[in-house]
Amino acid sequence: MKKKDIKDFTLDELKKKFEDLGEKKFRATQLFHWVYKKGVEDFNDMFNLPVVFRKFLYNNFYLSNIELLKFVKSKDETEKYLLRLEDGSVIETVLIFSSRERITECISSQVGCKYNCLFCESGKKGFTRNLTVSEILNQVLFVKKKMQSNPHNIVFMGIGEPLDNYDNVIKAICILNSKDAFNIGARKITISTCGIIPAIRKLQECNRQVELSVSLHAPENKLRSYLMPVNNKYPLYDLIEVCKNYVKKTNRQITFEYILIKGINDSLNYADKLARLIGGFNFKVNLITFNPTSGSLLQSPDISQIKSFREKLLVKKIPTTIRISKGRDISAACGQLKSLYLK
């Protein structure tokens, strides 16, 4: 029988698996504590488990790992890790320090990305595959081992489209949220999507109090299709309707991410259109300064233009914040470090 990665199971799944194989269900909870709370990476080091049970684990399961390829640290303390998976694929995870009391880990959900947004490096080399549940969790375990504690917030905003890997992302969130594993509150976990409409509908039915962030980046179809080809499949106005339904159904606020790119989507006319598009619902806007790669023809607007765009939205009663891109000096935007490494 092919061995299974223990970190691909939720607690309930592992209890059922143990029971099916003739083992006691409570062993699953013990194992979760060793793997996720203590970060132990070898069954032999789980000393309170009977020797016979550890042998059973070796015969049926294994513990995957992840390897650090490169580490870089920014002047603003942002840390970026280039990580190699067991099949040789490369992903990124980023630690963002708002303060010592608020540390956010930005994790990847896929190797590559199908959607090839104009401003994003993640899709430039195409899509390879989805990450497994264990590969998602191993990013968090890697950082936890380094920090000796969990990050305070998890955002699925790294390489890949999380809702395109829906089942594995939701299972990973279940384990991140579990009191027997990481015990990270659901509202401390954010899924960021380019707007996969069927998956947003599915998410609103799964009854998880996670935060949802939708990449908008334009208030009209033509411009959004230019910036984000996914808009050709899931058009803007259909997406907005689905987001409105999501807010009604879940009573949760949605954040619209809007990367400001100089001379393309940063005019005050677009601010007016954006306000008309999303006004009247429980939405807020996160304005992001574009983080250009070396040689990019796209540039970030001046801070005065960014502030004017925000003021225009605030006048229209759209809650709006400005997020200055972190780690600009270390290529910390999605996919940038991987692209440099693979050149």
XYZ file of C-alpha atoms in Angstrom, residues 117-339:
223
model
C -2.567 38.841 -14.765
C -0.589 41.614 -16.467
C 0.909 42.964 -13.228
C 1.732 39.630 -11.528
C 4.795 37.414 -11.893
C 3.064 34.264 -10.596
C 1.554 33.298 -13.944
C 4.431 34.264 -16.241
C 5.795 30.688 -16.369
C 2.340 29.128 -16.589
C 0.585 26.662 -14.304
C 2.124 23.383 -13.105
C -0.167 21.930 -10.440
C -2.139 22.480 -7.247
C -0.406 22.261 -3.904
C -1.486 19.407 -1.654
C -2.901 20.101 1.795
C 0.434 19.098 3.341
C 2.392 21.426 1.039
C 0.185 24.332 2.084
C 0.577 23.493 5.778
C 4.326 22.892 5.482
C 4.777 26.587 4.656
C 3.166 27.519 7.967
C 5.074 24.838 9.864
C 8.330 26.105 8.353
C 7.668 29.642 9.605
C 6.374 28.406 12.968
C 9.625 26.521 13.550
C 11.645 29.641 12.726
C 9.537 31.978 14.881
C 8.799 29.478 17.670
C 5.164 30.544 17.371
C 2.324 30.714 14.878
C 1.957 33.758 12.630
C -0.990 35.862 13.778
C -2.635 35.995 10.357
C -2.610 33.770 7.270
C -3.364 35.164 3.812
C -3.706 32.980 0.735
C -2.160 35.657 -1.480
C 1.047 33.966 -2.609
C 1.648 32.096 -5.862
C -1.526 30.644 -7.377
C -5.291 31.148 -7.259
C -6.591 29.678 -3.969
C -10.160 29.120 -5.172
C -8.818 27.185 -8.160
C -7.482 24.696 -5.563
C -10.667 24.919 -3.515
C -10.815 21.521 -1.786
C -7.192 21.477 -0.629
C -7.306 25.102 0.529
C -10.479 24.507 2.575
C -9.003 21.355 4.140
C -5.831 23.275 5.010
C -7.938 26.039 6.590
C -9.805 23.412 8.623
C -6.456 22.254 10.071
C -5.111 25.792 10.543
C -8.281 26.616 12.462
C -8.391 23.387 14.536
C -7.755 23.801 18.279
C -5.812 20.522 18.117
C -3.474 21.884 15.423
C -2.554 25.552 14.818
C -5.652 27.067 16.478
C -5.574 30.146 14.216
C -8.960 31.880 14.263
C -10.965 31.698 11.033
C -11.240 35.480 10.935
C -7.438 35.656 10.980
C -7.366 33.733 7.678
C -7.950 35.481 4.332
C -8.562 33.939 0.931
C -7.671 36.215 -1.973
C -9.196 35.434 -5.354
C -9.088 36.870 -8.862
C -12.829 36.188 -9.026
C -13.629 32.503 -9.616
C -17.415 32.862 -9.498
C -18.468 29.207 -8.945
C -15.973 28.832 -6.086
C -17.172 32.056 -4.395
C -20.705 30.624 -4.478
C -19.385 27.384 -2.995
C -17.456 29.245 -0.295
C -20.542 31.089 0.906
C -22.197 27.748 1.647
C -19.312 26.180 3.605
C -19.958 28.162 6.792
C -16.373 29.160 7.533
C -15.867 32.651 8.927
C -12.771 33.349 6.834
C -12.122 36.728 5.251
C -12.616 37.045 1.492
C -10.558 39.414 -0.629
C -11.382 39.892 -4.324
C -8.858 41.304 -6.793
C -10.708 43.935 -8.816
C -8.081 46.349 -10.199
C -10.494 47.991 -12.662
C -14.098 49.276 -12.526
C -15.048 48.318 -16.108
C -14.879 45.147 -18.192
C -12.568 46.260 -20.996
C -9.805 47.490 -18.698
C -10.178 44.573 -16.298
C -9.896 42.070 -19.159
C -6.691 43.811 -20.253
C -5.227 43.575 -16.746
C -6.808 40.248 -15.797
C -7.695 37.791 -18.598
C -9.856 35.834 -16.128
C -12.412 38.619 -16.624
C -13.193 37.174 -20.065
C -14.518 34.049 -18.346
C -15.990 35.682 -15.235
C -17.010 39.238 -16.240
C -16.869 42.094 -13.780
C -20.589 42.777 -13.394
C -21.375 39.091 -12.850
C -18.609 39.012 -10.238
C -20.023 42.034 -8.410
C -23.469 40.405 -8.263
C -21.969 37.232 -6.806
C -20.083 39.323 -4.241
C -23.306 41.086 -3.253
C -24.990 37.700 -2.771
C -22.006 36.513 -0.729
C -22.349 39.512 1.606
C -26.098 38.934 1.982
C -25.698 35.214 2.637
C -22.735 35.341 5.043
C -23.185 38.785 6.589
C -19.428 39.191 6.048
C -17.604 42.146 4.543
C -15.635 41.653 1.318
C -12.400 43.532 0.629
C -11.755 44.585 -2.963
C -8.056 44.749 -3.783
C -7.148 47.482 -6.278
C -3.531 47.739 -7.437
C -2.887 51.268 -8.682
C -0.799 51.314 -11.864
C 0.404 54.665 -13.180
C -1.486 55.897 -16.239
C -3.596 52.745 -16.530
C -6.175 52.479 -13.726
C -5.317 55.361 -11.382
C -7.363 58.248 -12.792
C -9.999 59.907 -10.622
C -12.543 59.019 -13.294
C -11.893 55.364 -12.462
C -12.310 56.164 -8.765
C -15.783 57.544 -9.563
C -16.662 54.438 -11.578
C -15.422 52.169 -8.800
C -17.561 53.980 -6.217
C -20.646 53.600 -8.420
C -19.890 49.926 -9.013
C -19.597 48.837 -5.375
C -21.453 51.521 -3.403
C -24.263 50.572 -1.047
C -22.945 47.163 0.058
C -20.675 45.926 2.838
C -17.501 46.268 0.797
C -14.254 48.040 1.485
C -11.344 48.873 -0.808
C -7.682 48.160 -0.236
C -5.571 50.359 -2.519
C -2.198 48.756 -3.205
C 0.847 50.493 -4.599
C 2.187 48.525 -7.551
C 5.485 46.738 -6.853
C 7.327 46.735 -10.219
C 9.850 44.122 -11.276
C 13.177 45.029 -12.838
C 12.571 46.126 -16.423
C 8.789 46.361 -16.003
C 6.989 48.912 -18.181
C 4.342 49.236 -15.453
C 4.986 51.755 -12.674
C 3.434 52.852 -9.403
C 1.689 56.256 -9.267
C 2.991 59.089 -7.110
C 1.764 59.028 -3.525
C -0.220 62.226 -4.169
C -2.234 60.463 -6.898
C -2.825 57.477 -4.622
C -4.109 59.760 -1.864
C -6.358 61.642 -4.307
C -7.830 58.327 -5.507
C -8.522 57.352 -1.898
C -10.099 60.719 -1.079
C -12.420 60.376 -4.073
C -13.651 57.029 -2.739
C -14.003 58.304 0.831
C -16.150 61.212 -0.368
C -18.422 58.595 -1.960
C -18.556 56.810 1.440
C -16.467 53.830 0.325
C -14.250 52.648 3.227
C -10.740 52.729 1.766
C -7.233 52.098 3.027
C -3.849 52.424 1.336
C -1.446 49.509 1.568
C 2.108 50.435 0.715
C 3.761 47.373 -0.823
C 6.159 45.723 1.597
C 9.531 44.302 0.641
C 9.984 46.360 -2.509
C 13.773 46.019 -2.216
C 13.650 42.186 -2.100
C 11.186 41.438 -4.941
C 8.506 40.473 -2.414
C 5.460 40.658 -4.678
C 3.913 37.347 -5.765
C 6.261 35.281 -7.899
C 9.061 37.841 -8.171
C 11.738 35.972 -6.213
C 10.895 32.711 -7.979
C 11.186 34.434 -11.380
